[in-house]
Structure formats: structure tokens, C-alpha cells
Coordinates of C-alpha atoms in Angstrom, one line a residue:
Chain A
M118 CA -14.8 -26.3 -5.1
R119 CA -11.8 -28.4 -5.2
I120 CA -9.5 -25.6 -4.1
R121 CA -11.9 -24.9 -1.3
S122 CA -11.8 -28.4 0.0
F123 CA -8.0 -28.2 -0.2
F124 CA -8.0 -25.2 2.1
L125 CA -10.5 -26.9 4.4
F126 CA -8.1 -29.9 4.5
C127 CA -5.3 -27.5 5.4
F128 CA -7.1 -25.8 8.1
L129 CA -8.3 -29.1 9.7
F130 CA -5.3 -31.3 9.3
L131 CA -2.2 -29.1 9.3
P132 CA -2.8 -27.7 12.8
V133 CA -2.2 -31.2 14.1
V134 CA 1.1 -31.4 12.3
A135 CA 2.1 -27.9 13.5
W136 CA 1.2 -28.6 17.1
G137 CA 4.3 -30.7 17.7
V138 CA 6.5 -27.9 16.4
D139 CA 4.6 -25.4 18.5
I140 CA 5.8 -26.4 21.9
E141 CA 9.3 -26.1 20.8
I142 CA 8.8 -22.5 19.6
S143 CA 7.3 -21.3 22.8
T144 CA 10.4 -22.3 24.7
D145 CA 12.5 -20.8 21.9
T146 CA 10.8 -17.5 22.2
L147 CA 11.3 -17.5 25.9
Q148 CA 15.0 -18.1 25.6
D149 CA 15.3 -15.3 23.1
N150 CA 13.6 -13.0 25.5
Y151 CA 15.9 -13.7 28.3
G152 CA 19.1 -14.2 26.3
G153 CA 21.3 -11.3 25.5
A154 CA 20.6 -9.0 22.6
V155 CA 24.0 -9.4 21.1
V156 CA 24.2 -12.4 18.8
P157 CA 27.7 -13.5 17.8
P158 CA 28.6 -12.9 14.2
E159 CA 28.9 -16.6 13.4
M160 CA 25.1 -16.8 13.8
F161 CA 24.7 -14.7 10.7
G162 CA 21.9 -16.1 8.7
G163 CA 21.0 -18.5 11.5
G164 CA 17.8 -16.7 12.3
A165 CA 18.7 -14.4 15.1
K166 CA 15.5 -13.6 16.8
T167 CA 14.4 -10.6 18.8
G168 CA 10.7 -9.9 18.8
A169 CA 8.9 -9.5 15.5
A170 CA 12.1 -9.0 13.4
S171 CA 12.6 -12.7 13.5
S172 CA 13.9 -13.0 10.0
A173 CA 17.6 -13.5 9.4
I174 CA 19.6 -10.3 8.8
P175 CA 20.2 -10.3 5.0
D176 CA 23.7 -9.9 3.6
L177 CA 23.5 -6.4 2.2
L178 CA 27.2 -6.2 1.2
N179 CA 27.0 -8.6 -1.8
D180 CA 27.1 -7.2 -5.3
D181 CA 23.4 -7.5 -5.7
Y182 CA 22.8 -4.8 -3.2
N183 CA 26.0 -2.9 -3.4
D184 CA 26.7 -2.4 -7.0
D185 CA 27.1 1.3 -7.6
D186 CA 25.4 1.4 -10.9
R187 CA 22.9 -1.4 -10.5
D188 CA 19.7 -1.1 -12.3
T189 CA 16.9 -2.3 -10.0
G190 CA 14.9 -2.7 -13.2
I191 CA 11.3 -2.7 -12.1
A192 CA 9.2 -3.4 -15.1
D193 CA 6.6 -0.6 -15.2
P194 CA 5.0 -0.5 -18.6
L195 CA 1.8 0.8 -17.1
E196 CA 3.6 3.8 -15.5
G197 CA 1.2 6.3 -17.0
W198 CA -1.9 4.5 -15.6
N199 CA -0.1 3.7 -12.4
R200 CA 0.8 7.4 -11.8
M201 CA -2.8 8.3 -12.4
M202 CA -4.0 5.7 -9.9
F203 CA -1.4 6.9 -7.4
H204 CA -2.8 10.4 -7.7
F205 CA -6.4 9.1 -7.5
N206 CA -5.5 7.2 -4.3
D207 CA -3.9 10.3 -3.0
K208 CA -7.1 12.4 -3.6
M209 CA -9.3 9.6 -2.5
Y210 CA -7.4 9.3 0.7
V211 CA -7.6 13.0 1.4
W212 CA -11.2 13.6 0.3
V213 CA -13.0 10.4 1.2
L214 CA -11.1 8.0 3.3
K215 CA -9.5 10.5 5.7
P216 CA -12.7 12.2 6.7
T217 CA -14.3 8.7 7.2
T218 CA -11.4 7.6 9.4
D219 CA -11.5 10.9 11.2
V220 CA -15.1 10.4 12.1
Y221 CA -14.4 6.8 13.0
K222 CA -11.5 7.9 15.2
T223 CA -13.7 10.5 17.0
V224 CA -16.5 8.0 17.5
L225 CA -14.4 5.1 18.7
P226 CA -11.5 5.3 21.2
A227 CA -8.1 4.0 20.1
D228 CA -8.3 0.8 22.3
I229 CA -11.6 -0.3 20.6
R230 CA -10.1 0.4 17.2
G231 CA -7.2 -1.8 18.3
C232 CA -9.7 -4.5 19.2
V233 CA -11.4 -4.4 15.8
D234 CA -8.0 -4.6 14.2
N235 CA -6.9 -7.6 16.4
F236 CA -10.2 -9.3 15.7
F237 CA -9.7 -9.3 11.9
L238 CA -6.1 -10.1 12.1
N239 CA -6.9 -13.1 14.3
L240 CA -9.5 -14.3 11.9
S241 CA -7.1 -14.2 9.0
T242 CA -4.6 -16.4 10.9
P243 CA -5.2 -19.4 8.7
V244 CA -4.1 -17.5 5.7
R245 CA -0.8 -16.6 7.3
M246 CA -0.4 -20.1 8.7
V247 CA -1.0 -21.9 5.5
N248 CA 1.3 -19.6 3.6
A249 CA 4.1 -20.0 6.1
L250 CA 3.7 -23.8 5.7
F251 CA 3.8 -23.5 1.9
Q252 CA 7.1 -21.7 2.3
G253 CA 8.5 -24.4 4.6
R254 CA 8.5 -22.0 7.6
F255 CA 7.1 -24.6 10.0
K256 CA 8.2 -22.6 13.1
D257 CA 6.3 -19.5 11.9
A258 CA 3.2 -21.6 11.1
G259 CA 3.4 -23.0 14.6
T260 CA 3.8 -19.5 16.0
E261 CA 0.7 -18.4 14.1
L262 CA -1.2 -21.3 15.4
S263 CA -0.2 -20.7 19.0
R264 CA -1.1 -17.0 18.6
F265 CA -4.5 -18.0 17.3
V266 CA -5.1 -20.4 20.2
I267 CA -4.0 -17.8 22.8
N268 CA -5.8 -14.9 21.3
T269 CA -9.0 -16.7 20.6
T270 CA -9.2 -18.1 24.2
I271 CA -7.4 -15.7 26.6
G272 CA -7.8 -12.8 24.1
V273 CA -11.6 -13.3 24.0
A274 CA -12.2 -14.2 20.4
G275 CA -9.2 -12.3 19.2
L276 CA -10.2 -8.9 20.5
A277 CA -6.9 -8.5 22.3
D278 CA -3.5 -9.6 21.1
V279 CA -2.5 -11.3 24.3
A280 CA 0.0 -13.5 22.5
E281 CA 2.1 -10.5 21.7
A282 CA 1.4 -8.3 24.7
D283 CA 1.9 -11.0 27.4
F284 CA 3.7 -13.8 25.8
G285 CA 5.9 -11.9 23.5
I286 CA 4.9 -13.9 20.4
A287 CA 4.8 -11.5 17.5
R288 CA 2.6 -12.0 14.4
R289 CA 4.4 -13.5 11.5
R290 CA 4.0 -12.1 8.0
A291 CA 3.0 -14.6 5.3
D292 CA 0.9 -14.1 2.3
F293 CA 0.4 -16.0 -1.0
G294 CA 2.4 -13.4 -3.0
Q295 CA 5.3 -14.1 -0.7
T296 CA 4.8 -17.9 -1.2
L297 CA 5.0 -17.5 -5.0
G298 CA 8.1 -15.4 -4.6
H299 CA 9.6 -18.0 -2.3
Y300 CA 9.3 -20.5 -5.1
G301 CA 11.0 -18.2 -7.6
V302 CA 8.1 -16.4 -9.2
G303 CA 9.3 -12.9 -10.1
G304 CA 7.3 -9.8 -9.2
G305 CA 6.3 -9.1 -12.8
I306 CA 5.1 -5.7 -13.8
F307 CA 4.3 -3.1 -11.1
I308 CA 0.7 -2.2 -10.7
C309 CA -0.8 0.5 -8.6
W310 CA -4.4 -0.4 -7.9
P311 CA -7.1 2.1 -7.1
I312 CA -7.7 2.2 -3.3
L313 CA -5.7 -1.0 -2.7
G314 CA -2.4 0.7 -3.6
P315 CA 0.9 -0.6 -4.8
S316 CA 1.3 -4.2 -5.9
T317 CA 3.0 -6.3 -8.6
L318 CA 1.4 -8.9 -10.9
R319 CA 2.5 -11.7 -8.6
D320 CA 1.3 -10.0 -5.4
S321 CA -2.0 -9.2 -7.0
V322 CA -2.6 -12.9 -7.8
G323 CA -1.5 -13.5 -4.2
M324 CA -3.9 -11.0 -2.9
A325 CA -6.8 -12.5 -4.8
V326 CA -5.9 -16.0 -3.4
D327 CA -5.6 -14.7 0.1
I328 CA -8.9 -12.9 0.0
F329 CA -10.5 -16.1 -1.3
A330 CA -8.9 -18.1 1.5
N331 CA -9.6 -15.5 4.2
P332 CA -12.5 -16.6 6.5
T333 CA -13.7 -13.0 6.8
T334 CA -14.6 -13.3 3.1
Y335 CA -17.3 -15.8 4.1
I336 CA -18.8 -14.0 7.0
D337 CA -21.7 -12.9 4.9
K338 CA -22.7 -14.7 1.7
T339 CA -24.0 -11.5 0.0
T340 CA -21.5 -9.3 -1.8
G341 CA -22.7 -6.4 0.3
G342 CA -21.7 -8.1 3.5
T343 CA -18.2 -8.9 2.1
I344 CA -17.7 -5.4 1.0
G345 CA -18.9 -4.1 4.4
V346 CA -16.4 -6.3 6.3
N347 CA -13.5 -5.4 3.9
A348 CA -14.4 -1.7 4.2
A349 CA -14.4 -1.9 8.0
Q350 CA -11.0 -3.6 7.9
M351 CA -9.6 -1.0 5.6
V352 CA -11.0 2.1 7.3
N353 CA -9.6 0.7 10.5
K354 CA -6.2 0.1 9.0
L355 CA -6.1 3.7 7.7
S356 CA -7.2 5.2 11.0
I357 CA -4.3 3.6 12.8
S358 CA -1.5 4.3 10.4
P359 CA 0.0 7.8 10.5
D360 CA -0.4 10.2 7.6
V361 CA 1.8 8.2 5.3
M362 CA 1.0 9.9 2.1
A363 CA 1.8 13.4 3.5
E364 CA 5.0 12.1 4.9
L365 CA 5.9 10.4 1.7
K366 CA 5.4 13.7 -0.3
K367 CA 7.6 15.6 2.2
M368 CA 10.4 13.1 2.1
S369 CA 10.6 12.5 -1.6
F370 CA 11.1 14.3 -4.9
D371 CA 9.0 11.9 -6.9
P372 CA 6.6 10.2 -4.5
Y373 CA 5.4 7.7 -7.0
I374 CA 8.9 6.3 -7.6
A375 CA 9.6 6.4 -3.9
M376 CA 6.5 4.4 -3.3
R377 CA 7.2 2.0 -6.1
Q378 CA 10.8 1.4 -5.1
G379 CA 9.8 1.1 -1.4
Y380 CA 7.1 -1.5 -2.1
V381 CA 9.4 -3.6 -4.3
D382 CA 12.3 -3.5 -1.9
Y383 CA 10.0 -4.2 1.1
R384 CA 8.5 -7.3 -0.6
R385 CA 11.9 -8.5 -1.8
A386 CA 13.3 -8.3 1.8
L387 CA 10.2 -10.1 3.1
I388 CA 10.6 -12.9 0.5
E389 CA 14.3 -13.3 1.0
S390 CA 13.9 -13.5 4.8
S391 CA 11.3 -16.2 4.3
G392 CA 13.7 -18.2 2.3
S393 CA 16.8 -18.1 4.4
G394 CA 15.7 -17.3 7.9
Q395 CA 13.2 -19.9 8.8
T396 CA 14.6 -23.0 7.3
S397 CA 16.7 -23.9 10.3
T398 CA 14.2 -25.8 12.3
K399 CA 16.8 -27.6 14.4
Chain B
M290 CA 30.7 -25.2 21.3
K291 CA 32.9 -22.6 23.0
K292 CA 35.9 -24.0 21.1
I293 CA 34.0 -23.6 17.8
I294 CA 33.1 -20.1 18.6
F295 CA 36.7 -19.3 19.6
A296 CA 38.0 -20.8 16.3
L297 CA 35.4 -18.9 14.3
L298 CA 36.3 -15.6 16.1
L299 CA 40.0 -16.3 15.4
L300 CA 39.2 -16.9 11.8
V301 CA 37.2 -13.7 11.6
A302 CA 40.1 -11.9 13.3
L303 CA 42.6 -13.2 10.8
I304 CA 40.5 -12.4 7.8
A305 CA 39.8 -9.0 9.1
A306 CA 43.4 -8.4 10.2
P307 CA 44.1 -5.5 7.8
T308 CA 41.0 -3.6 9.0
M309 CA 41.7 -4.3 12.6
A310 CA 43.8 -1.2 13.0
A311 CA 40.7 0.9 13.1
P312 CA 38.0 0.1 15.7
N313 CA 35.4 -2.2 14.3
P314 CA 32.2 -0.9 12.8
T315 CA 30.0 -1.5 15.8
D316 CA 32.5 0.2 18.2
T317 CA 32.6 3.2 15.9
L318 CA 28.8 3.4 15.5
R319 CA 27.8 2.8 19.1
P320 CA 29.4 5.8 20.8
V321 CA 28.0 8.1 18.1
L322 CA 24.4 6.8 18.5
D323 CA 24.8 7.0 22.3
R324 CA 25.8 10.6 22.0
I325 CA 22.9 11.4 19.8
I326 CA 20.6 9.8 22.3
A327 CA 22.3 11.8 25.1
V328 CA 21.5 15.0 23.3
L329 CA 17.9 13.9 22.7
I330 CA 17.3 13.2 26.4
D331 CA 19.4 16.1 27.8
P332 CA 17.1 18.1 30.0
S333 CA 18.9 21.4 29.3
L334 CA 18.2 20.9 25.6
Q335 CA 14.5 20.0 25.8
G336 CA 11.6 22.0 24.3
D337 CA 11.0 24.1 21.2
A338 CA 13.2 26.9 22.5
H339 CA 16.3 24.8 22.2
M340 CA 15.4 23.0 19.0
A341 CA 18.0 24.8 16.9
A342 CA 20.8 24.2 19.4
R343 CA 19.7 20.6 19.8
Q344 CA 19.6 19.9 16.1
A345 CA 22.9 21.5 15.5
R346 CA 24.5 19.3 18.2
I347 CA 22.9 16.2 16.7
M348 CA 24.1 17.1 13.2
D349 CA 27.7 17.7 14.5
T350 CA 27.6 14.2 16.0
V351 CA 26.0 12.6 12.9
K352 CA 28.7 14.1 10.7
E353 CA 31.4 12.2 12.6
A354 CA 30.0 8.9 11.6
F355 CA 28.1 9.6 8.4
N356 CA 29.9 10.1 5.1
F357 CA 27.4 12.3 3.3
R358 CA 29.7 12.6 0.3
E359 CA 29.8 8.9 -0.3
M360 CA 26.1 8.7 0.3
C361 CA 25.6 11.4 -2.4
R362 CA 28.0 9.8 -4.8
R363 CA 26.0 6.6 -4.7
V364 CA 22.6 8.4 -4.8
L365 CA 23.7 10.1 -8.1
G366 CA 25.1 7.0 -9.6
P367 CA 26.8 7.6 -13.0
T368 CA 25.8 11.2 -13.0
W369 CA 28.2 11.9 -10.2
N370 CA 31.2 11.6 -12.5
Q371 CA 29.6 13.8 -15.1
I372 CA 29.3 16.9 -12.9
S373 CA 32.2 19.2 -11.9
A374 CA 33.9 19.0 -8.5
A375 CA 32.2 22.2 -7.5
E376 CA 28.8 20.8 -8.4
Q377 CA 29.6 17.7 -6.4
D378 CA 30.2 19.8 -3.4
H379 CA 27.1 21.8 -3.9
F380 CA 25.0 18.7 -4.4
T381 CA 26.5 17.2 -1.2
N382 CA 25.7 20.3 0.8
E383 CA 22.1 20.6 -0.5
M384 CA 21.4 16.9 0.0
T385 CA 22.9 16.9 3.5
E386 CA 20.6 19.9 4.3
F387 CA 17.6 18.0 2.9
L388 CA 18.3 14.8 4.9
K389 CA 18.9 16.9 8.0
N390 CA 15.5 18.6 7.7
I391 CA 13.7 15.4 7.1
Y392 CA 15.4 12.9 9.5
I393 CA 16.6 15.0 12.4
G394 CA 13.0 16.1 12.8
R395 CA 11.9 12.5 13.0
L396 CA 14.4 11.8 15.8
E397 CA 12.3 14.1 18.0
E398 CA 9.9 11.2 18.3
Y399 CA 12.6 9.4 20.3
S400 CA 11.3 8.4 23.8
G401 CA 14.1 6.5 25.6
Q402 CA 14.0 3.2 23.6
Q403 CA 17.1 1.1 23.7
V404 CA 19.1 0.5 20.5
R405 CA 19.9 -3.2 20.3
Y406 CA 23.0 -4.3 18.4
I407 CA 22.2 -7.6 16.7
N408 CA 25.3 -8.3 14.7
E409 CA 27.9 -7.0 12.2
L410 CA 29.3 -8.3 9.0
I411 CA 32.6 -7.1 7.5
R412 CA 33.7 -7.8 3.9
G413 CA 36.7 -5.9 2.7
N414 CA 36.1 -2.2 3.1
L415 CA 32.4 -2.6 3.7
A416 CA 30.5 -3.5 6.7
Q417 CA 26.9 -3.8 7.9
V418 CA 25.8 -3.3 11.5
A419 CA 22.3 -4.6 12.2
T420 CA 20.4 -2.9 15.0
E421 CA 16.9 -2.9 16.2
I422 CA 14.8 -0.2 17.9
D423 CA 11.3 -0.3 19.2
Y424 CA 8.9 2.0 17.4
Q425 CA 5.3 2.1 18.6
G426 CA 5.8 -1.1 20.5
K427 CA 7.2 -3.1 17.6
P428 CA 10.9 -3.8 17.0
V429 CA 12.1 -2.2 13.8
P430 CA 15.2 -3.5 12.1
L431 CA 17.7 -0.8 11.2
I432 CA 20.9 -1.8 9.3
Y433 CA 23.8 0.6 8.9
I434 CA 26.0 0.1 5.9
M435 CA 29.5 1.4 6.5
D436 CA 32.7 2.0 4.4
N437 CA 36.3 2.0 5.7
S438 CA 38.1 3.4 2.6
G439 CA 38.9 6.6 4.5
G440 CA 40.6 4.7 7.3
R441 CA 37.6 5.0 9.6
W442 CA 34.2 3.2 9.4
M443 CA 31.6 5.7 8.1
V444 CA 27.9 5.1 7.4
Y445 CA 26.8 5.7 3.9
D446 CA 23.4 4.0 3.8
I447 CA 20.7 2.8 6.1
Y448 CA 18.2 0.0 5.5
I449 CA 14.9 0.2 7.3
E450 CA 12.8 -3.0 6.9
G451 CA 14.6 -3.8 3.6
L452 CA 14.3 -0.3 2.2
S453 CA 17.6 1.4 1.4
L454 CA 17.8 5.1 1.8
V455 CA 20.4 5.5 -1.0
N456 CA 18.6 3.2 -3.3
N457 CA 15.2 4.9 -2.9
Y458 CA 16.6 8.4 -3.7
R459 CA 18.7 7.0 -6.5
E460 CA 15.7 5.6 -8.3
Q461 CA 13.8 8.9 -7.9
F462 CA 16.8 10.9 -9.2
R463 CA 17.4 8.6 -12.1
S464 CA 13.9 9.2 -13.3
I465 CA 14.2 13.0 -12.7
I466 CA 17.6 13.3 -14.4
R467 CA 16.2 11.4 -17.5
T468 CA 13.6 14.2 -18.1
E469 CA 14.9 17.2 -16.3
K470 CA 18.7 16.7 -16.4
Y471 CA 21.0 17.3 -13.5
A472 CA 20.2 21.1 -13.6
G473 CA 16.5 20.4 -13.0
L474 CA 17.2 18.0 -10.2
I475 CA 19.4 20.3 -8.2
K476 CA 16.8 23.0 -8.5
M477 CA 14.2 20.7 -7.1
I478 CA 16.4 19.9 -4.1
E479 CA 17.1 23.6 -3.5
A480 CA 13.4 24.3 -3.7
K481 CA 12.6 21.5 -1.3
N482 CA 15.2 22.8 1.2
R483 CA 13.7 26.3 1.1
E484 CA 10.2 24.8 1.7
N485 CA 11.4 22.6 4.6
A486 CA 13.4 25.4 6.2
G487 CA 10.1 27.4 6.4
G488 CA 8.2 24.5 7.9
G489 CA 10.5 24.1 11.0
K490 CA 10.1 20.4 11.7

């Protein structure tokens, strides 16, 4: 109950704070769009922005990244279980989810599926905004807010992503796992969840918190309703993404390790960019 | 502001003085990527009939700027020094073939997007060139990691959205070598190459 009122407080009060920042961002984005693509090297780490890749370019030449024999040391004590879940997901994807999404794809044209996706993404804006704020990324929080306002109004309740299509304001990625990482919480052990896929202990906690904070969780009070909404969201996500699993198998010699390493590196890059890139708020 | 930029550039130039003899990383990379794109959009090389010729042309260009041997050395990690020179050559050839089959095929999806050069960073013999390309309407960051130890800037790793090509294969190989040894690994790569050669794309 207490946590819930805290989120309520965040949703109601923080937009007011972010609003002031928001105006500044809009002009910023415009300048970036018209400015040249080449950013001088002295701006390294200064948050060079072009489109969605707004995070600062990381320094990949330091020893951390470049040590020849470095051990990335992902703790994976559950490897046996994880590999089993990985194969389960693989089969699940091929036998259950893929046919479902194929039917869904046939029934609904791509632009309507895009609308459904946009609708859910728009509804989950508060989650990204609050997490961006927790990470001190005030600009990104403001960006999310302006996207929410634009898409909910001009984009008709979020069915179209007008903010990105017409205003060039791309969605910012922010979740609670990232917030925890931002404050130095390590990933912990690697976990491959059934259906949900790769995660770490930290990101699993983050995922649970985000689901709790996501307004779509409260669309229907019954469990059935919640599952229905989440399933719609997931089927939609799968129907849009290309055949990732098949691609992964083709490209790798041990798809499980490739996926594990990929997930951990992707999350690390995301957390590092949230730490260095967005702190310069002028 | 201009003065500061000038001073910084001067500083960068002074620090980088020893490496200045060769063209800088971006200037080495840009013409190569431009030429790959030129092949991809060349009307006389379009279509399935010219696929082999097109891919051969691309591979020739890629080899000018990509140091596959260095890439392989890093992918194998400590194992590289434990195998013979002949095995190193064989591994490099097989791995180059594998990467060619996988990634040259993906280049076919190219449809005229502009490569944007964001910035470069040089430290000693290493450099990173950050670029961005639109994929399905979204900008995707692509960072090339280059090495100058051979007197010319050559790419040995690519980061896509924080994922390192070298690092990903190294982790897979580390796990395979632990159970199957190097002999098992090289057999797997050879088998994969035969499989991919049959699949065309």
C-alpha cells in the first residue's frame, strides 16, 4: 500500500518537476536533427545525440573491455536448469507462440499490430519516466513525458507514435533493473526464465517491480484480465520481431552462451550509458 | 569556444603525433565502407544471378580493412598460443569463411541508408570509430574497434548495441574448448561452414 502511494505520488508530482526540463529538450532534439552528424572528438562522453542512440558512446578501449584474456565471469550456477529453460523456450516458441503469432499476423495487418504495440508502450511510459528520474536522467524523463503527452493527444490515446514519427523524439529505455544497476547493484546470477527468457537476479527483481508499477497491470482486477493483457503484449512483441531464435542458432556455436553473453553485455551497455551519458543536463 | 576546440584539436594532434603518419581510423574506414555500399547498390551486380560475384567483391574490400587474424587471435584467447602456426592459419581461414557466410548475407538487407560517423577515439595503437546506421527505421549504433600495430588501421572487432562480436564468440569457444578441446571446436566450425555453404544465404 505504501509503495503504491509512493508511485502515485511520483506519477502526480514528478511530471510537474519534469515539465520545466521538457521545453529545453524539445529544442535540443531539434538542434540535433539539424546539426551535422559529425561530432568533434572532444565531445566524447558529452552525450552526442542522434536519434534514439542518445546515450554517450562508451570508451571501449580501456582495459575493462580490451583485455585479451579477460574473464567476463558471469555467475551461472543454474546453468543446467537455464539450458533446459532455454530449450523449453525454443520449443515453446516454435510449437506454441509462433503459430499463435502467425495467426495473429494473418488476422491483423502490420499497421494495426503496430498500433497495439504503441498503445501498450505508451501506457507504460510512467515506468520508464520514474526509472529515468531515479537514475538522475532528468532529460530522458522529460522526453518520456513529452512523448506521453504528444502520443496520448495527437497520437490518439497512444495508438500512433507521433512523437517519434513526426517530432523525432525517440523512446528512452529505462527499467528498474537498470536503476538498480545504476546504483551499483551487480547483476547477480544469470537466470533463464521460462517464456520470459534471459535475465539476471537483479533484472528479475526489476522486472517484478516494473510489472507492479505498470498501469496495464491494473487494467483488470482479476488475474485472468492481467494475464490476458500481458499475453496480448507478448504475442504482439513476438509477431513483430524477426525469427530471432533461428538466427541465433545459425550465427552461433553454442546458442545458449551466445544469448547469455549477449544479454549481459547489452544490459551492461545500457546501464553504463545511463550513468555517464545523461548526467550533463546543462 | 572555437579557441578551445582548436586547442583541444592541437592537443589531440600532439598526443597522436606518432600515429599521424598513417591516415586516421575514420579516414581508413570510410572509403572501405563506401566501396562496400557501392558494390551493394551497383545495378550491374544486382539479383541472385550475381550473388557470388557481388559477395566476392565485398569480401575483397572487407579484407582490406578487417584484420581477421587479429580477430581470431582474440576470439581464441589463451588457446591461440597453444596451437601450432599451421592450426592458427587454418582456424583463421575457417573462421573468416564462417563470418563471411553469416554477415555478408546480412548485408543484402541494405537499402540505401546513410552511415553516420559519430566520433573516433584513439589510444596508443587502438582506436574506436563510432557510427550509426538506420535499421528498420531506428538508428543502430555500430562501433568499429581498430588496431594500428601493422602500420595501418585495421578493424578487429565490432560492437553492436554494446555487444562485441569477438567477446561473444570467445565466450562460446571458451565453453566449447573446456569440454571438447580445440580439436572439437575446429570440427564444429568446419561442419557449420559446410552447412552454411549449402544454404546459400
